[in-house]
Amino acid sequence: MNPTQALAIYNSLTGEKENFEPIIPGKVGMYVCGPTLYSEPHMGNMRTFINFDLIYRYFLHLGYQVKYVRNITDAGHITNSAGEAVDSIGKAARLEQVQSLEIVYKYNVKFQELQRIYNLLPPSIEPTATGHIQEQIEIIEKIIENGFAYIVNGSVYFDVRTYGKEFEYGILSGRKVDELAEETRELNAQDEKRFFADFALWKKAHPEDMQIWRSPWGDGNPGWHIECTAMSTKYLGDRFDIHGGGLDLKFPHHEDEIAQSCGSVGCNPANYWLHANMLNVNGQKMSKSLGNYFLPKEIVDGTTTVFDKPYLPQVIRFCMMQAHYRSTLDFTQDSLNAAEKGFMRLSEAYEKLGSLETKETSSVDVQALVDSFYNAMNDDFNAPMLVAGLFEAVKYINTVFEGKATISASDLKLLTKEFTGFVFDVLGLTIEKASSDQALTAAMDLVLDMRRSARENKDWGTSDKIRDRLAEAGIVVKDSKEGATWVVK
RNA sequence: GGUCUCGUGGCCGAGUGGCUAGGCACCGGUCUGCAAAACCGUAUACUCCGGUUCGAAUCCGGACGAGACCUCCA
């Protein structure tokens, strides 16, 4: 590795790019908020997970030993500001007339499948909220002990006002408690909370609840935020390097995690807070009501009506890599088609790498090119800049292939190592070999052989007829000096 | 209503106080029996109005527009 600049990360907590300094040299502890499994994760969820997969992969590429924890939220109780329980998993379970765990299990299987399809590296640990109820209770007890929470009628609430005397509530989101008071539209008059901004750590069970746990305060369910605090603390300690998640979790979820950690162990849990931006479709945030909502599996299968053709998962991933993780990204038919063609070009250049002829010297500064890959990623994981650098390499590879530029043996070795390293290991792309259908391949060999004979006899009529009829069947024939190749569209 | 972000060429999308991001499309060229494909190359931009500056699309202010969060959300 030859980065000419240090790894800088944009820290949402400070609003600035900071040089990355791990707590333990050579090691990284990273926690990312995973999905709530009350439905199949949609494409927008996937973008967040793909972006953090990129970050995970880059740390690994730099040689860090990474402990990557991404939780699974399988306890449905979440409370809104009015203190009302919103049990999304229980709701889904009732709708499908099954138990909560069945819902969670069903969607977890789908989520695992999606991770395979989109080539996500498995995290070091995927803990579940329901597996850490005891830890959550212990943290709540500690917060109560420290005076930052109170018990009302079997529920426990975090006391934001008392907390605010010692710590700063709103340190991450920039919200001020006073402002929040004015902004909040309506408060529930029946509220058990002492203050509108207080949030539930533990919620007393309702008779119709499908999942109930025992606690010192009676039967109930954990609050949403405490789940993440418990799991991150258990596996990464009171203080770790990176906490990530979608931008929409910044407030209140992450803000409340900070409050819970400060309120229990006295410090912000993470040194660097990273937030991945949202995915838009045709210019708008993906949503069911707008009709631009689709699942990661549907776009691959071509079963969504949003786009008129299927796309390979690696094309979708590549499309995402052309935008920075902190920017919104707009998926449109055009942007996906552009990514598809660009990805093909990248793939084809990769396949040429193995057959390049080397010369005494290189006509391009390969080391500088490789440095640009690292510098791009070291600048807050700027994948689009990396992709631009990779296309510089593509152009170079192509011109060498055409005999219009030269590369030395040592530079070719370097370029091959780093180019493939960044394409496969860092960006997480996969390049599939052409059709593995042996019967089709044999038939095509025969057809193209007959066409070649026709062409040798200047029988253009037959040659063109074969070409056109194959095109109608969805097979595109590409002629080149080395002969004809084909590809199924 | 409050807080915040953003507004880049036909599309997607980086970046920077003065030095061409990149991809796709377009156009030109090479190649080809023709075409496609492939490859190479050129062009097009920084919402508007003020201000700071030798110089701003890049900094500041305002206008307009878009989006996010404030309620579950990746």
Coordinates of C-alpha atoms (C1' of nucleotides) in Angstrom, one line a residue:
Chain A
M1 CA 0.0 0.0 0.0
N2 CA 1.3 3.4 -1.0
P3 CA -1.1 6.1 0.1
T4 CA 0.4 9.5 -0.1
Q5 CA -2.2 10.9 2.3
A6 CA -3.7 9.6 5.5
L7 CA -7.1 8.2 5.8
A8 CA -9.6 11.0 6.6
I9 CA -13.1 10.3 7.6
Y10 CA -16.0 12.8 7.8
N11 CA -17.3 12.7 11.3
S12 CA -21.0 13.6 11.6
L13 CA -20.3 14.4 15.3
T14 CA -18.0 17.3 14.4
G15 CA -19.0 18.0 10.9
E16 CA -15.5 17.8 9.7
K17 CA -13.1 15.4 8.0
E18 CA -10.7 14.0 10.6
N19 CA -7.6 11.8 10.2
F20 CA -8.5 8.4 11.3
E21 CA -6.8 7.3 14.6
P22 CA -7.9 3.9 15.8
I23 CA -8.2 3.4 19.5
I24 CA -5.9 0.3 19.2
P25 CA -3.3 0.7 16.4
G26 CA -4.1 -1.7 13.6
K27 CA -7.6 -2.5 14.8
V28 CA -11.0 -1.1 14.0
G29 CA -14.2 -1.6 16.0
M30 CA -17.2 -0.7 13.9
Y31 CA -20.9 -0.9 14.7
V32 CA -23.6 -0.4 12.0
C33 CA -27.3 -0.3 12.7
G34 CA -28.9 -3.2 10.7
P35 CA -32.4 -3.8 9.5
T36 CA -35.6 -4.2 11.4
L37 CA -36.9 -7.4 10.1
Y38 CA -40.6 -6.7 9.8
S39 CA -40.4 -6.8 6.0
E40 CA -37.9 -7.5 3.3
P41 CA -35.2 -4.9 3.2
H42 CA -35.7 -2.5 0.2
M43 CA -33.2 -1.1 -2.2
G44 CA -32.6 1.9 0.0
N45 CA -31.7 -0.3 2.9
M46 CA -29.3 -2.1 0.7
R47 CA -27.5 1.0 -0.4
T48 CA -26.7 1.7 3.3
F49 CA -25.4 -1.8 3.8
I50 CA -23.5 -1.8 0.6
N51 CA -21.8 1.5 1.5
F52 CA -20.7 0.2 4.9
D53 CA -19.6 -3.0 3.2
L54 CA -17.3 -0.8 1.1
I55 CA -16.0 0.9 4.2
Y56 CA -15.4 -2.5 5.9
R57 CA -13.7 -3.8 2.8
Y58 CA -11.4 -0.8 2.6
F59 CA -10.3 -1.1 6.2
L60 CA -9.5 -4.8 5.5
H61 CA -7.7 -3.8 2.3
L62 CA -5.5 -1.5 4.3
G63 CA -4.6 -4.4 6.5
Y64 CA -6.7 -3.4 9.6
Q65 CA -8.1 -6.1 11.8
V66 CA -11.7 -5.2 11.9
K67 CA -14.5 -6.2 14.2
Y68 CA -17.6 -5.3 12.3
V69 CA -20.8 -5.7 14.3
R70 CA -24.1 -5.2 12.5
N71 CA -27.2 -5.9 14.5
I72 CA -30.6 -7.4 13.6
T73 CA -33.6 -5.7 15.2
D74 CA -36.0 -8.5 16.0
A75 CA -37.9 -6.9 18.9
G76 CA -40.6 -4.8 17.5
H77 CA -41.3 -2.3 20.2
I78 CA -40.4 1.2 19.3
T79 CA -42.0 4.2 20.9
N80 CA -42.6 7.5 19.2
S81 CA -42.4 10.9 20.9
A82 CA -45.9 10.7 22.1
G83 CA -44.9 7.5 24.0
E84 CA -47.1 5.3 21.9
A85 CA -45.9 1.8 21.2
V86 CA -45.3 1.1 17.5
D87 CA -44.7 -2.6 17.2
S88 CA -43.9 -3.0 13.5
I89 CA -42.9 -6.7 13.9
G90 CA -46.0 -7.5 15.9
K91 CA -48.1 -5.7 13.4
A92 CA -46.7 -7.7 10.5
A93 CA -47.1 -10.9 12.5
R94 CA -50.7 -10.3 13.2
L95 CA -51.3 -9.5 9.5
E96 CA -49.8 -12.7 8.4
Q97 CA -51.3 -14.6 11.4
V98 CA -48.0 -16.0 12.6
Q99 CA -45.7 -15.4 15.6
S100 CA -43.2 -12.5 15.7
L101 CA -40.3 -14.9 15.5
E102 CA -41.6 -16.4 12.3
I103 CA -41.7 -12.9 10.7
V104 CA -38.2 -12.2 11.9
Y105 CA -36.9 -15.5 10.7
K106 CA -38.6 -15.3 7.3
Y107 CA -37.1 -11.9 6.5
N108 CA -33.8 -12.8 8.0
V109 CA -33.5 -15.6 5.5
K110 CA -34.3 -13.2 2.7
F111 CA -31.8 -10.7 4.1
Q112 CA -29.0 -13.3 4.1
E113 CA -29.9 -14.2 0.5
L114 CA -29.6 -10.5 -0.5
Q115 CA -26.2 -10.2 1.2
R116 CA -25.0 -13.1 -1.0
I117 CA -26.6 -11.6 -4.2
Y118 CA -25.1 -8.2 -3.6
N119 CA -21.8 -9.6 -2.5
L120 CA -21.7 -8.2 1.1
L121 CA -19.0 -9.6 3.3
P122 CA -20.6 -11.1 6.4
P123 CA -20.0 -8.9 9.5
S124 CA -17.9 -10.4 12.3
I125 CA -21.1 -10.7 14.4
E126 CA -24.8 -10.2 13.7
P127 CA -26.3 -10.0 17.1
T128 CA -30.0 -9.9 17.7
A129 CA -31.9 -7.6 20.0
T130 CA -33.9 -10.4 21.6
G131 CA -30.7 -12.2 22.4
H132 CA -29.5 -9.3 24.5
I133 CA -32.5 -8.4 26.7
Q134 CA -30.4 -9.0 29.9
E135 CA -27.7 -6.6 28.8
Q136 CA -30.3 -4.0 28.0
I137 CA -31.9 -4.4 31.4
E138 CA -28.5 -4.0 33.0
I139 CA -27.7 -0.8 31.1
I140 CA -31.1 0.6 32.0
E141 CA -30.5 -0.2 35.7
K142 CA -27.2 1.7 35.5
I143 CA -28.9 4.7 33.9
I144 CA -31.5 4.7 36.7
E145 CA -28.8 4.5 39.2
N146 CA -27.0 7.5 37.7
G147 CA -30.2 9.4 38.0
F148 CA -30.9 9.8 34.3
A149 CA -34.1 7.7 34.1
Y150 CA -37.3 7.3 36.0
I151 CA -39.9 4.6 36.3
V152 CA -43.6 5.2 35.7
N153 CA -46.2 2.5 35.9
G154 CA -43.9 -0.3 34.7
S155 CA -42.2 1.7 32.1
V156 CA -38.8 3.4 32.2
Y157 CA -38.0 6.7 30.5
F158 CA -34.8 8.5 29.9
D159 CA -34.8 11.9 31.7
V160 CA -33.5 14.3 29.1
R161 CA -33.7 17.4 31.3
T162 CA -31.6 15.9 34.1
Y163 CA -29.2 14.5 31.6
G164 CA -28.9 17.9 30.0
K165 CA -27.5 19.4 33.1
E166 CA -24.4 17.2 32.9
F167 CA -24.2 16.3 29.2
E168 CA -25.3 17.8 25.9
Y169 CA -28.4 16.3 24.5
G170 CA -28.4 17.0 20.8
I171 CA -24.6 16.9 20.4
L172 CA -24.9 14.8 17.2
S173 CA -28.0 16.1 15.5
G174 CA -27.4 19.7 16.5
R175 CA -30.9 20.0 18.0
K176 CA -31.5 22.0 21.1
V177 CA -34.0 20.7 23.6
D178 CA -35.7 24.1 23.8
E179 CA -36.1 24.2 20.0
L180 CA -37.5 20.7 20.1
A181 CA -40.2 21.8 22.5
E182 CA -41.4 24.4 20.0
E183 CA -41.1 22.2 17.0
T184 CA -42.9 19.2 18.3
R185 CA -46.4 19.4 16.9
E186 CA -48.5 17.7 19.4
L187 CA -48.0 16.1 22.7
N188 CA -50.0 13.3 24.1
A189 CA -51.9 14.6 27.1
Q190 CA -52.0 11.1 28.6
D191 CA -48.2 10.9 28.4
E192 CA -46.4 9.2 31.2
K193 CA -43.3 11.1 30.4
R194 CA -42.2 14.0 32.5
F195 CA -40.8 15.9 29.5
F196 CA -41.7 15.6 25.9
A197 CA -38.2 14.8 24.7
D198 CA -37.8 11.9 27.2
F199 CA -37.8 8.5 25.5
A200 CA -38.6 5.0 26.5
L201 CA -35.9 2.6 27.7
W202 CA -38.4 0.0 28.7
K203 CA -42.1 -0.2 27.9
K204 CA -44.7 -2.0 30.0
A205 CA -46.3 -4.9 28.1
H206 CA -49.7 -4.6 26.6
P207 CA -52.0 -7.6 26.9
E208 CA -51.9 -8.2 23.1
D209 CA -48.1 -8.1 22.9
M210 CA -46.6 -11.2 21.2
Q211 CA -43.2 -10.9 22.7
I212 CA -42.8 -10.1 26.4
W213 CA -39.8 -10.1 28.7
R214 CA -39.5 -10.0 32.5
S215 CA -37.6 -7.1 34.1
P216 CA -37.2 -5.5 37.5
W217 CA -40.0 -3.1 36.4
G218 CA -42.4 -5.8 35.4
D219 CA -43.2 -7.5 32.1
G220 CA -42.4 -5.4 29.0
N221 CA -40.3 -4.7 26.0
P222 CA -37.1 -2.8 25.5
G223 CA -37.0 0.6 23.8
W224 CA -35.6 0.6 20.3
H225 CA -32.5 2.7 21.1
I226 CA -31.3 0.7 24.0
E227 CA -31.0 -2.4 21.9
C228 CA -28.1 -0.9 19.9
T229 CA -26.4 0.4 23.0
A230 CA -26.5 -3.0 24.6
M231 CA -25.1 -4.8 21.5
S232 CA -22.5 -2.3 20.6
T233 CA -21.2 -2.1 24.2
K234 CA -21.2 -5.9 24.6
Y235 CA -19.1 -6.6 21.6
L236 CA -17.0 -3.5 21.1
G237 CA -16.8 -2.0 24.6
D238 CA -17.9 1.3 26.1
R239 CA -15.9 3.2 23.5
F240 CA -15.1 2.0 20.0
D241 CA -14.0 3.6 16.7
I242 CA -16.9 3.8 14.3
H243 CA -20.6 3.9 14.5
G244 CA -22.5 3.9 11.3
G245 CA -26.0 3.9 10.0
G246 CA -28.5 5.6 7.6
L247 CA -28.8 9.3 7.7
D248 CA -32.4 9.0 8.9
L249 CA -31.2 7.3 12.1
K250 CA -29.2 10.3 13.1
F251 CA -32.1 11.7 15.1
P252 CA -33.4 10.4 17.3
H253 CA -31.9 6.9 17.2
H254 CA -28.2 7.8 17.3
E255 CA -28.7 10.8 19.5
D256 CA -30.4 8.6 22.0
E257 CA -27.7 6.0 21.8
I258 CA -25.2 8.7 22.7
A259 CA -27.4 9.8 25.7
Q260 CA -27.7 6.2 26.9
S261 CA -24.0 5.6 26.8
C262 CA -23.2 8.9 28.4
G263 CA -25.9 8.2 31.0
S264 CA -24.6 4.7 31.8
V265 CA -20.8 4.7 31.3
G266 CA -20.2 8.4 30.9
C267 CA -18.9 8.7 27.4
N268 CA -20.0 8.9 23.8
P269 CA -19.7 5.3 22.5
A270 CA -18.0 6.1 19.2
N271 CA -15.2 8.3 18.1
Y272 CA -16.4 8.6 14.5
W273 CA -20.1 8.7 13.5
L274 CA -20.8 7.9 9.9
H275 CA -24.0 8.4 8.1
A276 CA -24.9 7.1 4.7
N277 CA -27.2 9.1 2.5
M278 CA -30.5 8.0 1.0
L279 CA -31.4 6.5 -2.3
N280 CA -33.8 8.3 -4.6
V281 CA -35.6 6.7 -7.5
N282 CA -36.6 9.0 -10.4
G283 CA -35.8 12.0 -8.3
Q284 CA -37.8 11.2 -5.2
K285 CA -37.1 9.3 -2.0
M286 CA -38.2 5.7 -2.4
S287 CA -41.6 5.2 -1.0
K288 CA -44.5 2.9 -1.4
S289 CA -47.0 5.7 -2.0
L290 CA -45.0 7.2 -4.8
G291 CA -44.9 3.9 -6.7
N292 CA -41.1 4.0 -7.0
Y293 CA -40.6 1.4 -4.4
F294 CA -38.9 -1.8 -5.2
L295 CA -37.0 -4.7 -3.6
P296 CA -33.3 -5.6 -4.2
K297 CA -34.4 -8.9 -5.6
E298 CA -37.0 -7.4 -7.9
I299 CA -34.5 -5.2 -9.8
V300 CA -32.3 -8.3 -10.3
D301 CA -35.1 -10.5 -11.4
G302 CA -36.7 -7.8 -13.6
T303 CA -40.0 -8.1 -11.7
T304 CA -40.3 -4.5 -10.7
T305 CA -42.4 -2.2 -12.9
V306 CA -40.1 0.8 -12.0
F307 CA -37.6 -0.3 -14.6
D308 CA -38.2 -2.1 -17.9
K309 CA -35.3 -4.5 -17.7
P310 CA -33.4 -6.5 -15.0
Y311 CA -29.9 -5.4 -13.9
L312 CA -27.1 -7.6 -12.6
P313 CA -26.4 -7.0 -8.9
Q314 CA -22.8 -6.1 -9.7
V315 CA -24.1 -3.4 -12.0
I316 CA -26.3 -2.0 -9.3
R317 CA -23.4 -2.1 -6.9
F318 CA -21.2 -0.4 -9.5
C319 CA -23.8 2.3 -10.0
M320 CA -23.8 3.0 -6.3
M321 CA -20.0 3.1 -6.2
Q322 CA -20.2 6.0 -8.7
A323 CA -21.8 8.2 -6.0
H324 CA -20.3 9.2 -2.7
Y325 CA -21.8 7.5 0.4
R326 CA -22.7 10.9 1.9
S327 CA -24.6 12.1 -1.2
T328 CA -28.1 11.1 -2.3
L329 CA -28.1 8.9 -5.3
D330 CA -30.8 8.9 -8.0
F331 CA -31.6 5.6 -9.6
T332 CA -33.2 6.1 -13.0
Q333 CA -33.4 3.9 -16.1
D334 CA -30.7 6.1 -17.7
S335 CA -28.3 6.1 -14.8
L336 CA -28.6 2.3 -14.5
N337 CA -28.1 1.8 -18.2
A338 CA -25.0 4.0 -18.0
A339 CA -23.7 2.0 -15.2
E340 CA -24.3 -1.2 -17.0
K341 CA -22.2 -0.1 -20.0
G342 CA -19.5 1.4 -17.9
F343 CA -19.3 -1.8 -15.9
M344 CA -18.9 -3.8 -19.1
R345 CA -16.1 -1.6 -20.1
L346 CA -14.4 -2.1 -16.8
S347 CA -14.9 -5.8 -17.0
E348 CA -13.5 -6.1 -20.5
A349 CA -10.4 -4.1 -19.6
Y350 CA -9.9 -6.5 -16.6
E351 CA -10.0 -9.5 -19.0
K352 CA -7.3 -7.9 -21.2
L353 CA -4.9 -7.4 -18.3
G354 CA -3.8 -11.0 -18.5
S355 CA -2.8 -10.8 -22.1
L356 CA -0.9 -7.5 -22.2
E357 CA 2.6 -7.6 -23.7
T358 CA 5.3 -5.9 -21.7
K359 CA 8.1 -3.7 -22.8
E360 CA 11.2 -2.2 -21.2
T361 CA 9.5 0.8 -19.9
S362 CA 6.0 2.2 -19.2
S363 CA 4.6 5.1 -21.0
V364 CA 2.5 6.0 -18.0
D365 CA 3.4 6.6 -14.3
V366 CA 1.7 3.4 -13.0
Q367 CA 2.8 4.1 -9.4
A368 CA 1.0 7.5 -9.5
L369 CA -2.1 5.9 -11.0
V370 CA -2.1 3.4 -8.1
D371 CA -1.5 6.1 -5.6
S372 CA -4.6 7.9 -6.9
F373 CA -6.7 4.8 -6.0
Y374 CA -5.6 5.0 -2.4
N375 CA -5.8 8.8 -2.2
A376 CA -9.4 8.6 -3.5
M377 CA -10.4 6.1 -0.8
N378 CA -8.4 7.8 1.9
D379 CA -10.4 10.9 1.2
D380 CA -13.5 9.8 3.2
F381 CA -14.0 6.7 1.1
N382 CA -14.5 8.6 -2.1
A383 CA -15.5 5.6 -4.3
P384 CA -16.5 7.8 -7.3
M385 CA -13.1 9.3 -7.4
L386 CA -11.6 5.8 -7.2
V387 CA -13.8 4.7 -10.1
A388 CA -12.6 7.6 -12.1
G389 CA -9.0 6.5 -11.4
L390 CA -9.9 2.9 -12.4
F391 CA -11.2 4.2 -15.7
E392 CA -7.9 6.0 -16.2
A393 CA -6.4 2.6 -15.8
V394 CA -8.9 1.1 -18.3
K395 CA -7.9 3.6 -20.9
Y396 CA -4.3 2.8 -20.3
I397 CA -4.9 -0.9 -20.5
N398 CA -6.8 -0.5 -23.8
T399 CA -4.1 1.6 -25.4
V400 CA -1.4 -0.9 -24.3
F401 CA -3.6 -3.6 -25.8
E402 CA -3.8 -1.7 -29.0
G403 CA 0.0 -1.3 -29.1
K404 CA -0.2 2.4 -28.7
A405 CA 1.3 2.6 -25.2
T406 CA 3.8 0.4 -23.2
I407 CA 4.0 -1.1 -19.8
S408 CA 6.9 -2.7 -18.1
A409 CA 6.7 -6.2 -16.5
S410 CA 7.0 -4.9 -13.0
D411 CA 4.4 -2.2 -13.6
L412 CA 2.0 -4.7 -15.1
K413 CA 2.4 -6.8 -12.0
L414 CA 1.7 -3.8 -9.8
L415 CA -1.3 -2.6 -11.9
T416 CA -2.8 -6.1 -12.0
K417 CA -2.5 -6.5 -8.2
E418 CA -4.0 -3.1 -7.4
F419 CA -6.6 -2.9 -10.1
T420 CA -8.0 -6.3 -9.2
G421 CA -7.7 -5.5 -5.5
F422 CA -9.7 -2.4 -5.8
V423 CA -12.3 -3.8 -8.2
F424 CA -13.0 -7.0 -6.4
D425 CA -11.8 -6.6 -2.8
V426 CA -12.7 -3.0 -2.2
L427 CA -15.6 -2.2 -4.5
G428 CA -16.8 -5.7 -4.0
L429 CA -17.6 -6.2 -7.7
T430 CA -17.7 -9.5 -9.4
I431 CA -17.1 -10.3 -13.0
E432 CA -18.8 -13.3 -14.4
K433 CA -17.4 -15.2 -17.3
A434 CA -19.6 -15.5 -20.4
S435 CA -22.4 -18.0 -20.7
S436 CA -21.9 -21.3 -18.9
D437 CA -24.7 -22.9 -20.9
Q438 CA -22.7 -25.6 -22.6
A439 CA -25.5 -26.6 -25.1
L440 CA -25.9 -23.0 -26.2
T441 CA -22.2 -22.5 -26.4
A442 CA -21.8 -25.6 -28.7
A443 CA -24.7 -24.4 -30.9
M444 CA -23.3 -21.0 -31.1
D445 CA -19.9 -22.3 -32.0
L446 CA -21.5 -24.2 -34.9
V447 CA -23.6 -21.2 -36.1
L448 CA -20.7 -18.8 -36.0
D449 CA -18.5 -21.3 -37.8
M450 CA -21.0 -21.5 -40.6
R451 CA -21.2 -17.7 -40.7
R452 CA -17.4 -17.5 -40.9
S453 CA -17.5 -19.8 -43.9
A454 CA -20.1 -17.7 -45.6
R455 CA -18.1 -14.6 -44.9
E456 CA -15.0 -16.2 -46.4
N457 CA -17.0 -16.8 -49.5
K458 CA -18.2 -13.2 -49.4
D459 CA -21.7 -14.6 -49.0
W460 CA -22.9 -11.4 -47.2
G461 CA -26.5 -12.4 -47.5
T462 CA -26.1 -15.5 -45.4
S463 CA -23.8 -13.8 -43.0
D464 CA -26.1 -10.9 -42.4
K465 CA -29.1 -13.2 -42.2
I466 CA -27.5 -15.2 -39.4
R467 CA -26.5 -12.0 -37.6
D468 CA -29.9 -10.5 -37.9
R469 CA -31.9 -13.6 -36.9
L470 CA -29.6 -14.1 -33.8
A471 CA -30.2 -10.4 -32.9
E472 CA -33.9 -11.0 -33.0
A473 CA -33.4 -14.0 -30.7
G474 CA -31.6 -11.7 -28.3
I475 CA -28.0 -12.8 -29.2
V476 CA -25.7 -10.0 -30.3
V477 CA -22.8 -11.1 -32.5
K478 CA -19.6 -8.9 -32.2
D479 CA -17.1 -9.1 -35.0
S480 CA -13.4 -8.3 -34.4
K481 CA -10.1 -9.1 -35.9
E482 CA -9.8 -12.2 -33.8
G483 CA -13.1 -13.5 -35.0
A484 CA -16.7 -13.3 -33.8
T485 CA -17.9 -13.4 -30.2
W486 CA -21.5 -13.3 -28.9
V487 CA -23.4 -12.2 -25.9
V488 CA -27.0 -12.8 -24.8
K489 CA -28.8 -9.5 -24.2
Chain B
rG1 C1' -43.6 26.2 11.3
rG2 C1' -38.4 24.8 13.2
rU3 C1' -33.4 22.6 12.0
rC4 C1' -30.3 21.2 8.2
rU5 C1' -28.4 19.8 3.3
rC6 C1' -28.2 20.6 -1.7
rG7 C1' -28.8 23.2 -6.6
rU8 C1' -22.5 21.1 -11.8
rG9 C1' -22.8 20.2 -19.2
rG10 C1' -28.6 15.8 -22.5
rC11 C1' -28.5 12.1 -18.0
rC12 C1' -25.9 10.1 -13.5
rG13 C1' -22.2 12.1 -10.6
rA14 C1' -16.9 13.8 -8.2
rG15 C1' -14.1 18.0 -7.1
rU16 C1' -11.6 22.6 -6.5
rG17 C1' -10.5 30.0 -4.9
rG18 C1' -6.8 30.5 -10.6
rC19 C1' -4.5 24.2 -13.5
rU20 C1' -9.9 19.1 -18.3
rA21 C1' -13.0 14.3 -12.5
rG22 C1' -15.2 9.9 -14.4
rG23 C1' -19.3 7.0 -16.6
rC24 C1' -23.4 7.0 -20.2
rA25 C1' -25.5 9.6 -24.5
rC26 C1' -24.0 12.9 -28.7
rC27 C1' -20.4 14.2 -32.5
rG28 C1' -15.6 13.1 -35.1
rG29 C1' -12.0 9.3 -36.2
rU30 C1' -9.8 4.1 -36.4
rC31 C1' -11.5 -0.7 -37.6
rU32 C1' -15.3 -3.2 -40.9
rG33 C1' -18.0 -5.8 -47.1
rC34 C1' -21.8 -2.9 -44.5
rA35 C1' -23.3 -2.5 -39.7
rA36 C1' -22.8 -3.5 -34.7
rA37 C1' -19.2 -4.1 -31.1
rA38 C1' -14.5 -2.4 -29.6
rC39 C1' -10.8 1.4 -29.2
rC40 C1' -9.1 6.6 -29.5
rG41 C1' -10.4 11.9 -29.6
rU42 C1' -13.3 16.7 -29.4
rA43 C1' -17.2 19.7 -27.5
rU44 C1' -20.8 21.2 -23.9
rA45 C1' -21.3 23.1 -17.0
rC46 C1' -21.2 24.8 -12.5
rU47 C1' -29.7 28.1 -10.5
rC48 C1' -30.2 33.6 -10.2
rC49 C1' -28.7 38.5 -7.9
rG50 C1' -25.3 41.0 -5.0
rG51 C1' -20.5 41.1 -2.1
rU52 C1' -15.2 39.7 -0.7
rU53 C1' -10.8 38.9 -4.1
rC54 C1' -5.8 40.3 -8.7
rG55 C1' -9.1 36.2 -9.8
rA56 C1' -15.2 32.4 -7.7
rA57 C1' -18.9 27.7 -10.3
rU58 C1' -15.7 27.1 -5.5
rC59 C1' -15.9 31.9 0.3
rC60 C1' -20.0 35.4 2.3
rG61 C1' -25.2 37.5 2.0
rG62 C1' -30.0 37.3 -0.4
rA63 C1' -33.7 35.2 -3.9
rC64 C1' -35.7 31.1 -6.2
rG65 C1' -35.9 25.8 -6.5
rA66 C1' -35.2 20.6 -4.6
rG67 C1' -34.6 17.2 -0.7
rA68 C1' -33.9 15.4 4.5
rC69 C1' -35.1 15.5 9.6
rC70 C1' -38.4 17.2 13.6
rU71 C1' -43.4 10.9 13.8
rC72 C1' -41.5 4.5 12.2
rC73 C1' -37.7 4.6 8.5
rA74 C1' -31.2 2.7 5.9

